[in-house]
XYZ file of C-alpha atoms in Angstrom:
704
model
C 63.729 72.546 33.677
C 62.535 75.603 31.083
C 62.059 73.008 28.690
C 59.173 71.721 31.003
C 58.138 74.593 31.849
C 57.439 75.247 28.897
C 55.248 71.947 27.984
C 53.115 73.006 31.035
C 52.301 76.267 30.465
C 52.117 76.174 26.668
C 49.073 74.758 25.661
C 49.522 75.981 22.694
C 52.338 73.283 21.616
C 49.375 70.494 22.299
C 46.828 72.199 19.792
C 49.979 72.891 17.643
C 50.960 69.044 17.665
C 47.158 67.744 17.347
C 46.480 69.948 14.577
C 49.641 68.951 12.366
C 48.570 64.973 13.922
C 45.429 65.922 12.423
C 46.516 67.227 8.929
C 49.149 64.163 8.778
C 46.446 61.573 9.194
C 43.971 63.558 6.469
C 46.374 63.505 3.934
C 48.012 61.211 1.808
C 51.148 59.864 3.743
C 53.847 61.031 2.067
C 57.473 59.490 3.001
C 58.234 62.712 4.742
C 55.518 62.215 7.089
C 56.048 58.989 8.009
C 59.748 59.497 9.071
C 58.635 62.552 10.780
C 56.197 59.819 12.873
C 58.999 58.257 13.326
C 61.315 60.311 14.516
C 58.384 61.214 16.770
C 58.767 57.865 17.805
C 61.563 56.855 18.493
C 62.213 60.336 20.748
C 58.898 59.427 23.114
C 60.354 56.227 24.387
C 63.490 56.912 24.795
C 62.458 59.578 26.738
C 60.160 56.946 28.528
C 62.597 54.473 28.742
C 65.400 56.580 29.517
C 69.460 55.429 31.843
C 67.869 54.676 35.526
C 70.291 57.855 36.603
C 67.533 59.903 34.830
C 64.835 60.427 37.714
C 63.321 62.941 35.995
C 63.066 60.709 32.598
C 63.092 57.382 34.945
C 60.604 58.388 37.260
C 57.104 57.492 35.796
C 58.481 54.259 34.245
C 60.008 53.397 37.422
C 55.982 53.909 39.388
C 54.661 51.643 36.626
C 56.925 48.858 37.216
C 56.491 49.401 40.751
C 52.521 49.298 41.017
C 52.809 46.519 38.454
C 54.500 44.599 40.182
C 51.869 44.827 43.328
C 49.586 44.119 41.120
C 50.590 40.250 40.694
C 51.279 39.848 44.310
C 47.999 39.266 44.480
C 45.729 36.300 44.513
C 43.710 37.014 42.259
C 44.954 37.958 40.090
C 47.763 34.809 39.614
C 45.231 33.024 39.908
C 43.791 34.206 36.709
C 46.438 34.413 35.201
C 47.069 30.683 35.769
C 43.251 30.361 34.575
C 44.341 32.081 31.599
C 47.527 29.725 30.482
C 45.325 26.597 31.710
C 42.486 28.177 28.985
C 42.108 26.164 25.075
C 41.554 29.071 22.157
C 38.045 27.006 22.604
C 37.033 28.595 25.651
C 38.433 31.615 25.678
C 37.002 31.724 21.889
C 33.160 31.373 23.832
C 33.982 34.019 27.099
C 34.704 36.834 24.161
C 32.395 36.272 22.372
C 28.290 35.248 22.594
C 26.605 32.142 21.711
C 24.985 34.289 19.165
C 27.308 35.294 17.396
C 29.431 31.465 17.593
C 26.233 29.934 16.180
C 26.759 32.602 13.312
C 30.179 31.958 12.754
C 29.656 27.752 12.969
C 27.301 28.164 10.229
C 29.042 30.871 7.822
C 31.901 28.392 7.511
C 30.843 24.999 5.814
C 33.895 22.512 6.049
C 34.697 21.074 2.168
C 33.895 17.171 3.814
C 30.432 18.336 3.864
C 31.039 19.781 0.761
C 31.855 16.921 -1.167
C 29.368 15.216 0.399
C 25.809 16.455 -0.164
C 23.072 14.774 -1.035
C 21.723 14.965 -5.114
C 18.123 16.456 -4.962
C 15.977 14.928 -8.056
C 13.852 16.836 -7.511
C 13.094 19.861 -10.752
C 12.181 22.706 -8.454
C 13.712 24.872 -6.310
C 13.556 25.556 -2.481
C 12.722 29.266 -3.598
C 10.155 28.015 -6.674
C 8.327 25.901 -3.845
C 8.424 28.637 -1.325
C 6.999 31.098 -4.000
C 4.490 28.434 -5.709
C 2.738 28.077 -2.132
C 1.586 32.655 -1.595
C -1.299 33.157 -2.474
C -2.313 35.027 -5.586
C -5.341 36.212 -4.989
C -4.217 40.063 -5.154
C -3.528 38.671 -9.013
C -6.862 36.569 -9.595
C -8.213 39.312 -8.438
C -6.260 42.609 -11.020
C -7.038 40.024 -13.155
C -10.930 39.424 -13.042
C -10.485 42.747 -13.112
C -8.680 43.904 -15.603
C -11.188 41.008 -17.442
C -13.542 42.522 -17.041
C -13.288 45.191 -17.954
C -11.711 44.619 -21.521
C -15.149 42.361 -21.777
C -17.003 46.361 -21.544
C -14.796 47.520 -24.409
C -15.356 45.295 -26.459
C -19.529 45.105 -25.539
C -18.101 49.205 -26.702
C -16.773 47.962 -29.801
C -19.472 45.742 -30.591
C -22.092 48.401 -30.344
C -20.669 51.646 -31.068
C -19.341 49.614 -34.353
C -15.660 51.596 -33.772
C -12.541 50.409 -32.697
C -10.953 52.861 -30.827
C -7.558 50.449 -29.590
C -5.826 47.030 -29.795
C -4.596 45.574 -27.523
C -0.779 45.560 -28.524
C 2.262 42.485 -28.422
C 4.135 43.854 -25.724
C -0.026 42.839 -23.644
C -0.626 39.557 -25.206
C 3.652 38.676 -23.691
C 3.164 39.895 -21.552
C 0.182 38.259 -20.533
C 1.784 34.927 -21.933
C 4.689 35.408 -19.593
C 2.031 35.774 -16.600
C 0.114 32.696 -17.326
C 2.950 30.737 -18.259
C 4.287 31.554 -14.717
C 0.864 30.260 -12.831
C 1.278 26.828 -15.149
C 4.603 26.596 -13.023
C 3.791 27.023 -9.531
C 0.296 24.864 -10.242
C 2.802 22.086 -11.335
C 5.271 22.985 -8.778
C 2.249 23.096 -6.235
C 1.484 19.426 -7.831
C 4.730 17.625 -7.356
C 5.012 19.110 -3.471
C 1.659 17.364 -3.525
C 3.030 13.455 -4.730
C 6.133 14.783 -2.860
C 3.889 14.038 0.162
C 1.908 11.955 -0.731
C 4.592 9.124 -0.655
C 5.884 10.355 2.442
C 2.845 9.378 3.875
C 2.693 6.129 2.113
C 6.611 5.800 3.976
C 4.877 6.240 6.775
C 2.223 4.253 6.854
C 4.455 1.242 5.622
C 6.369 1.990 8.923
C 3.374 1.227 10.806
C 2.489 -1.781 9.389
C 5.911 -3.813 10.653
C 4.984 -1.443 13.709
C 2.012 -2.850 14.290
C 3.144 -6.875 13.014
C 5.685 -6.561 15.342
C 3.586 -5.652 18.539
C 1.125 -8.752 17.368
C 3.444 -10.823 18.183
C 4.386 -9.496 20.862
C 1.150 -9.763 22.070
C 0.539 -13.485 20.483
C 3.607 -14.420 22.609
C 1.823 -12.566 25.762
C -0.990 -14.851 24.940
C 0.758 -17.505 25.172
C 2.520 -17.116 28.611
C -0.740 -15.750 29.717
C -2.711 -19.557 28.756
C 0.488 -21.410 30.467
C 1.142 -19.662 33.376
C -3.038 -20.523 34.079
C -2.330 -23.983 33.228
C -0.364 -24.218 35.572
C -2.380 -22.451 38.526
C -5.261 -24.583 37.388
C -2.613 -28.036 38.040
C -1.689 -25.924 41.372
C -5.148 -26.447 42.535
C -6.038 -29.778 41.220
C -2.643 -30.869 43.711
C -4.099 -28.854 45.841
C -7.671 -30.222 46.306
C -5.849 -33.590 45.490
C -3.798 -32.987 48.967
C -6.707 -31.880 50.924
C -8.977 -34.939 50.304
C -6.725 -37.141 51.497
C -6.485 -35.680 54.624
C -9.924 -35.421 54.810
C -9.549 -39.740 53.867
C -7.276 -40.179 56.852
C -9.577 -38.146 59.034
C -12.464 -39.947 58.141
C -9.934 -43.290 58.660
C -9.259 -42.463 61.944
C -12.405 -41.722 63.178
C -14.590 -44.463 65.187
C -16.832 -46.641 63.272
C -20.102 -45.485 64.911
C -23.164 -49.190 65.440
C -25.650 -49.061 62.457
C -28.854 -51.037 62.757
C -29.285 -53.881 60.788
C -31.895 -53.451 57.069
C -33.682 -56.083 56.069
C -32.707 -56.689 52.876
C -36.311 -57.059 51.439
C -37.062 -53.138 52.888
C -33.557 -52.130 50.954
C -34.749 -54.257 47.972
C -38.546 -52.385 48.155
C -36.863 -49.440 48.419
C -34.447 -49.030 45.985
C -37.651 -50.592 43.332
C -39.886 -48.053 44.673
C -36.908 -45.074 43.851
C -36.367 -46.191 40.141
C -39.813 -46.458 39.503
C -40.144 -42.871 40.703
C -37.248 -41.650 39.042
C -36.835 -44.183 36.450
C -34.821 -41.589 34.358
C -32.731 -39.948 36.945
C -29.129 -39.004 36.053
C -27.531 -37.858 39.515
C -24.836 -40.199 38.992
C -24.043 -39.384 35.799
C -23.268 -35.684 35.902
C -19.696 -35.205 36.046
C -17.959 -33.464 38.886
C -14.644 -31.405 39.036
C -13.050 -34.405 41.443
C -14.373 -36.778 38.960
C -12.438 -35.040 35.854
C -10.599 -32.539 37.092
C -6.803 -34.797 35.950
C -8.587 -35.251 32.169
C -7.915 -32.211 30.476
C -8.001 -30.820 27.872
C -4.899 -29.664 27.281
C -2.525 -27.572 23.799
C 0.757 -27.408 24.579
C 2.584 -26.409 23.875
C 1.987 -24.929 20.204
C 3.788 -25.035 17.137
C 5.395 -21.349 15.878
C 3.162 -21.162 13.256
C 0.189 -21.168 15.029
C 1.698 -19.007 17.662
C 1.389 -16.274 14.629
C -1.699 -16.579 14.335
C -2.832 -16.897 17.778
C -0.927 -18.335 21.394
C -3.288 -18.775 23.558
C -4.285 -22.395 24.340
C -7.179 -24.713 23.968
C -7.577 -25.932 27.161
C -11.639 -26.120 27.515
C -10.935 -28.168 31.564
C -10.394 -24.376 32.342
C -13.561 -23.238 32.233
C -15.171 -25.634 35.224
C -18.564 -25.609 35.903
C -20.733 -26.979 38.840
C -23.658 -29.741 38.964
C -26.242 -30.289 41.268
C -25.077 -33.962 42.315
C -26.690 -36.443 44.777
C -26.980 -35.107 48.106
C -27.675 -31.441 47.599
C -25.460 -28.511 45.848
C -21.667 -28.823 44.638
C -20.598 -25.986 47.044
C -16.769 -24.906 45.901
C -16.121 -22.287 44.055
C -17.114 -21.913 39.151
C -13.228 -21.230 38.762
C -13.535 -19.887 34.900
C -10.916 -18.475 32.767
C -9.195 -15.034 34.328
C -8.466 -13.752 30.598
C -9.791 -13.882 27.315
C -8.113 -13.923 24.230
C -7.860 -10.853 22.005
C -5.498 -11.189 19.508
C -8.400 -12.427 16.719
C -9.961 -8.684 17.628
C -6.532 -6.522 15.931
C -7.211 -8.406 12.640
C -7.864 -6.721 9.365
C -11.973 -7.824 8.717
C -12.454 -10.618 6.506
C -8.572 -11.927 7.243
C -9.371 -16.213 7.275
C -7.974 -16.835 9.771
C -7.473 -21.026 8.337
C -9.423 -23.784 6.390
C -10.562 -26.821 8.483
C -11.615 -29.945 6.429
C -13.728 -31.171 9.042
C -16.317 -33.598 6.684
C -16.891 -35.316 3.926
C -20.177 -34.292 3.016
C -22.347 -31.322 3.622
C -22.164 -28.773 7.408
C -24.909 -29.690 9.255
C -23.818 -27.785 12.497
C -21.608 -25.861 14.232
C -20.291 -23.886 17.258
C -17.211 -23.963 19.960
C -16.873 -22.558 22.615
C -14.669 -19.328 22.788
C -12.411 -17.866 20.085
C -9.431 -20.229 19.243
C -11.397 -22.528 21.580
C -12.652 -26.075 21.578
C -15.076 -26.614 18.147
C -18.053 -29.105 17.838
C -18.968 -30.446 13.883
C -21.518 -32.715 12.415
C -22.520 -33.371 8.913
C -24.256 -35.572 6.814
C -21.452 -38.382 7.100
C -22.955 -39.318 10.535
C -19.806 -37.961 12.676
C -19.338 -35.810 15.245
C -15.677 -34.146 15.840
C -13.881 -31.642 17.621
C -11.375 -29.722 17.307
C -9.213 -27.956 18.482
C -9.027 -24.312 16.709
C -5.753 -22.890 18.291
C -4.121 -25.896 16.736
C -5.972 -26.692 13.582
C -6.579 -30.463 14.679
C -9.368 -33.134 15.539
C -8.890 -33.820 18.640
C -11.618 -36.694 18.086
C -14.937 -37.820 17.629
C -19.041 -38.576 19.849
C -19.496 -41.437 19.267
C -23.187 -43.344 20.627
C -25.560 -41.108 17.530
C -27.197 -43.642 15.236
C -27.797 -41.158 12.114
C -27.539 -37.771 11.630
C -26.311 -34.721 14.094
C -29.123 -31.628 13.430
C -28.065 -29.184 15.979
C -25.403 -28.856 18.066
C -24.090 -26.128 21.537
C -21.179 -25.956 23.742
C -21.337 -24.283 26.647
C -18.177 -24.718 28.469
C -17.390 -28.240 28.641
C -20.774 -29.799 28.358
C -21.766 -29.988 24.341
C -25.611 -30.840 23.923
C -26.119 -32.751 20.484
C -29.642 -33.854 18.491
C -29.701 -36.001 16.179
C -32.226 -37.768 13.799
C -32.635 -40.705 14.911
C -35.049 -38.636 18.372
C -32.729 -38.569 20.960
C -30.514 -35.114 23.202
C -26.519 -37.194 24.246
C -24.764 -34.232 26.265
C -20.631 -34.815 26.886
C -18.722 -33.619 29.183
C -15.391 -33.029 27.423
C -13.142 -32.440 30.209
C -12.635 -36.180 29.425
C -11.471 -35.858 26.539
C -7.182 -37.532 26.459
C -5.793 -35.305 23.821
C -1.727 -34.726 23.936
C -0.772 -33.209 21.207
C 3.130 -33.546 20.675
C 5.400 -31.848 23.094
C 3.423 -32.957 25.782
C 4.224 -34.938 27.964
C 1.677 -34.709 31.167
C 0.571 -37.393 32.106
C 2.497 -40.132 29.669
C 5.691 -42.645 30.583
C 8.139 -41.472 29.783
C 9.908 -44.730 27.809
C 6.365 -43.962 25.768
C 7.595 -42.607 22.468
C 4.294 -43.608 20.588
C 2.874 -41.715 18.229
C -0.195 -40.664 19.378
C -2.019 -39.557 15.697
C -3.164 -36.083 16.471
C 0.566 -34.649 16.423
C 1.201 -32.617 13.497
C 4.925 -32.242 12.241
C 4.300 -30.497 9.404
C 1.465 -27.967 9.973
C 1.299 -28.196 5.366
C 0.039 -32.339 6.186
C -2.803 -32.999 6.452
C -3.914 -34.050 10.416
C -3.988 -38.226 10.819
C -7.402 -40.039 12.460
C -7.492 -39.106 15.914
C -7.799 -42.120 17.946
C -10.653 -43.606 19.386
C -9.385 -43.472 22.570
C -9.866 -39.833 23.394
C -12.771 -39.227 23.271
C -14.735 -42.519 24.995
C -15.146 -40.996 28.931
C -16.788 -38.082 27.170
C -20.024 -39.290 26.547
C -22.381 -38.336 29.756
C -26.484 -39.583 29.297
C -28.954 -39.346 26.190
C -32.193 -37.774 26.712
C -34.573 -40.127 24.800
C -39.065 -38.295 24.332
C -39.076 -37.401 21.454
C -40.705 -39.192 18.372
C -39.115 -37.487 15.968
C -35.729 -35.566 14.395
C -34.615 -33.466 17.047
C -34.088 -29.762 15.361
C -33.466 -28.045 17.226
C -31.972 -27.055 21.095
C -30.754 -24.805 23.671
C -29.070 -25.796 26.865
C -28.439 -23.127 29.953
C -28.064 -23.895 32.583
C -29.714 -26.886 34.221
C -32.148 -26.471 31.721
C -32.775 -27.496 27.566
C -35.312 -26.832 25.867
C -36.103 -29.013 22.591
C -37.606 -28.263 19.615
C -38.339 -31.843 17.274
C -40.164 -32.610 14.333
C -43.132 -34.270 15.874
C -44.163 -30.683 15.984
C -43.455 -30.771 19.928
C -41.667 -28.540 22.693
C -40.745 -30.126 25.734
C -38.325 -28.445 28.462
C -35.553 -31.245 29.973
C -34.223 -30.895 33.632
C -30.669 -32.310 34.138
C -30.829 -31.987 37.269
C -33.700 -35.260 37.595
C -32.172 -36.045 33.648
C -35.847 -35.985 32.309
C -38.633 -34.235 30.258
C -40.600 -32.106 32.389
C -42.558 -30.376 30.242
C -43.835 -30.608 26.561
C -45.410 -28.329 24.993
C -47.649 -28.669 21.654
C -47.091 -26.489 18.765
C -50.056 -26.501 17.482
C -52.784 -27.073 20.346
C -51.218 -24.097 22.082
C -51.657 -21.877 18.674
C -55.415 -23.041 18.531
C -55.637 -22.068 22.261
C -53.633 -18.522 21.767
C -55.795 -17.919 19.115
C -58.991 -18.535 20.685
C -57.624 -17.001 23.816
C -56.947 -13.760 22.060
C -60.540 -14.334 19.412
C -57.687 -13.305 15.933
C -56.184 -14.984 14.192
C -52.488 -13.277 15.164
C -51.546 -16.725 17.108
C -53.253 -19.537 14.834
C -51.278 -22.043 13.222
C -51.667 -20.158 9.595
C -50.559 -21.074 5.126
C -47.313 -18.595 4.681
C -48.788 -18.861 1.260
C -46.248 -20.393 -0.665
C -46.154 -24.239 -1.008
C -44.785 -25.895 2.036
C -40.583 -26.603 1.922
C -40.185 -30.835 2.346
C -36.437 -29.331 3.184
C -37.894 -27.314 5.487
C -37.490 -27.833 9.939
C -40.889 -27.852 11.936
C -39.226 -25.846 14.486
C -36.024 -24.237 12.983
C -35.240 -22.550 15.720
C -35.880 -22.275 19.492
C -33.842 -20.178 22.820
C -34.540 -19.211 26.109
C -34.030 -17.480 28.936
C -35.629 -17.918 32.708
C -38.878 -18.974 32.057
C -39.123 -16.838 28.311
C -38.632 -19.406 25.543
C -38.773 -17.506 22.178
C -39.433 -20.517 19.204
C -39.674 -20.335 15.112
C -41.084 -23.220 12.536
C -42.796 -23.475 9.571
C -45.417 -20.690 9.138
C -43.260 -18.082 9.585
C -44.123 -17.026 12.756
C -42.445 -16.465 16.171
C -44.135 -17.461 19.016
C -42.920 -16.161 22.893
C -44.118 -18.781 25.427
C -43.727 -18.105 29.329
C -42.656 -22.382 30.985
C -44.031 -21.530 33.940
C -47.844 -21.791 32.981
C -46.944 -23.205 29.296
C -49.460 -20.743 27.427
C -48.108 -18.055 24.039
C -47.321 -15.064 25.182
C -46.979 -13.202 22.296
C -46.519 -14.066 18.473
C -44.275 -12.203 15.875
C -46.449 -11.938 12.300
C -44.555 -10.793 9.954
C -42.579 -13.297 7.506
C -43.262 -14.677 5.438
C -41.039 -18.584 5.181
C -39.795 -21.013 7.623
C -38.242 -19.588 10.765
C -34.525 -20.914 10.516
C -33.102 -19.301 13.444
C -33.436 -16.685 15.524
C -31.906 -14.767 18.683
C -32.227 -12.501 21.192
C -31.303 -10.018 23.435
C -32.691 -7.141 26.421
C -33.851 -5.578 23.609
C -33.927 -7.182 20.427
C -34.692 -10.273 18.470
C -33.128 -11.606 15.157
C -34.678 -13.826 13.269
C -33.978 -15.081 9.565
C -36.059 -17.310 6.937
C -36.176 -18.812 4.540
C -38.531 -15.794 2.840
C -35.341 -14.789 2.173
C -34.753 -11.696 4.796
C -33.532 -10.768 7.796
C -35.647 -9.126 10.436
C -34.888 -6.999 13.870
C -37.879 -6.964 16.370
C -37.683 -5.203 19.494
C -40.006 -6.805 22.291
C -41.472 -4.163 24.511
C -43.844 -3.429 22.129
C -43.596 -6.432 19.359
C -43.263 -4.198 15.651
C -40.443 -4.760 13.234
C -38.145 -2.505 14.296
C -35.548 -3.300 10.727
C -35.427 -5.896 8.478
C -32.607 -6.940 5.164
C -33.546 -8.755 2.491
C -31.095 -10.915 0.102
C -31.523 -13.190 -2.868
C -31.460 -16.260 -0.907
C -33.373 -18.299 1.738
C -31.663 -17.114 4.667
C -30.334 -20.876 6.820
C -28.385 -19.575 9.701
C -27.389 -15.810 11.548
C -26.190 -14.964 14.781
C -24.781 -12.053 16.417
C -22.944 -10.307 19.035
C -22.234 -6.853 20.573
C -21.592 -6.039 17.258
C -21.995 -8.186 13.500
C -25.004 -9.680 12.565
C -23.329 -12.926 9.896
C -25.426 -15.062 8.600
C -25.705 -17.359 5.750
C -28.214 -16.460 2.438
C -27.078 -19.665 -0.097
C -24.091 -17.696 -1.203
C -20.011 -18.737 -0.924
C -20.163 -16.167 1.257
C -21.329 -14.883 4.980
C -23.567 -11.676 4.737
C -22.322 -9.579 7.734
C -23.779 -6.227 8.839
C -21.907 -3.539 10.915
C -24.434 -2.786 13.605
C -22.023 0.470 14.992
C -21.932 1.981 11.386
C -24.767 0.658 9.528
C -21.625 -1.326 6.847
C -23.305 -4.645 4.927
C -20.259 -6.055 3.604
C -19.168 -9.842 2.504
C -16.450 -12.151 4.873
C -15.305 -15.434 3.182
C -13.684 -17.521 0.542
C -16.018 -15.945 -2.515
C -14.601 -12.479 -2.149
C -11.455 -13.006 -4.123
C -12.924 -16.735 -5.651
C -12.358 -15.064 -9.219
C -8.667 -13.729 -8.909
C -7.473 -16.679 -7.423
C -9.798 -19.189 -9.486
C -11.492 -21.032 -6.576
C -15.440 -22.544 -6.763
C -15.612 -22.484 -3.275
C -18.802 -24.360 -1.986
C -22.006 -22.525 -0.946
C -22.139 -21.450 3.732
C -24.533 -23.391 5.592
C -23.785 -22.283 8.586
C -22.274 -20.049 10.450
C -21.318 -18.812 14.374
C -19.907 -15.717 16.105
C -18.555 -15.010 19.348
C -16.295 -11.053 19.432
C -15.740 -11.170 15.925
C -14.879 -14.268 15.714
C -16.500 -16.113 12.886
C -16.696 -19.892 12.013
C -18.976 -20.714 8.954
C -19.604 -25.041 7.590
C -20.231 -25.256 3.252
C -21.519 -28.574 1.727
C -18.237 -29.976 1.070
C -17.347 -30.524 4.540
C -15.612 -27.203 4.880
C -15.182 -25.340 8.257
C -13.224 -21.322 7.525
C -12.034 -19.412 10.164
C -11.783 -15.357 10.138
C -12.083 -12.274 11.334
C -14.735 -10.560 11.958
């Protein structure tokens, strides 16, 4: 009691102990101090953990243990202890340390495995040097300019005063040299960094080109599947039409036969004779009906993988159904066109050669095609007219019937119009062709394994000649009224306009199958001259010697009642087919007009005077003109480009969008490939798909 009372009553004792401990901690620890500290610890432990009999000394310890046992009996404390025992060391670390501190400790420690796999750096410059090289040195440059200008002033003062106050010291020169060397090093670092960026960009471009090729292949496969699906839909439509026709026939047979009056045979013969005399050129029964030609479709599938790479769309002209007026009234069937068009060629690089075809053995005189990768018809001086599957690059057959070379060709859906040097015009229906490539056994017997002559097992080999029977059902009729060779024609709907060396233009009505109007060019030119009271419309000489090879009617095009015609006198005359008169004459060319084409606003014409002119149809004035080195023999334009054959081994292309002129054809790389391609005579373009015919009979197909 006395001792406890003494402790409680003597605060000076506590201060003495603290002073002693502070003195011990504030000085160097000796052996004596350590022994004294150990005795104090032992005394304190014995006092707290004394025998239970000593209530004065054991009470605080016992009370602390009792409170601890009470706390441990609580469920919350027990759950915490259990979860702490189940927790992993990493979870304990996460609970005690913040995320940023854990990241810092993880980054500050790098295992030996990562240190052993550090890639080698070929760069001669460090990261710090590259960072330092990118810092601006504007202030340094300003300071150097100030110093240099000051030096120039000092030198000028020295020259003026003829006194040398102080020469630059060696230290300053060395510092300047070090600064220049540092800048040179920085420039080298920047140059190396720019080169590295260029290499990285090249790698990215190569990766993008690889991905583009993959997507192109995917697009080709999709177009292939799309064309197959459209063909299946067409077959289902044909089956539905067959079934409906059978039902109609059955219903007609079930009806009672009406009584008819007996007609005298003489009256009937006289009526037939009158009809024959009135419409001797009628072709009512020859015009195709969709029901009579729906089963003779031109099928061009399946395709080989090599063809699928370039394009996968099926060349099936029978998909482009066309209705005609037949005897008894107009056909009410709905016109069935293709629901989709090929777009793969639009993603090819401009100037890419899709394929070359050895179409003929002589100069190409005319060619035309319906759609990209569709059907093409070519004519040459070898007196043959060939039909081609552009998708497979194979000849489908020959159109036989003309007695001389064909000078002009137009393909309109399934219908082909050809004008020949024998003064005749013939029309053909390609939907009646029998074209069955290898692998397609539709409408064939299973046991018939005879080669049809149209399939090519090796794409590198030349195709065998097609069978003569493939196009035997295609001829429709012949129009014979011209007395000179037919040099130009244009087919639109049920109207056909032709131009001939007999100096006339003829308008044909395909519903009646006869010529409904004849336009004499010379007479119309004289009438226009007399009406207008000037020499703008009269026939005029071009000022050059007449070219015997030039056609009198070089080109023509019509739309509704408007007709444009280019003739050998270099004039382009605009006709009104309703009155048969010349409405306007476009004067500008100094040579025979060989080609023309117009749209809603402009007309483009090509001439033997080595120029192409663009006219504004609203004012009749020249909108633009281009000059070339040789005469223009053929020209056509689409929504973006104007292509022309100008007596060279390349096609002259003018991009209307960006105003750029460039060449496309085999002659572009002729010097590198040691080739000698022939001169291009005819060109055709549709939606960036270009075909060109040469003097040696080769037809080139290009992406433009």
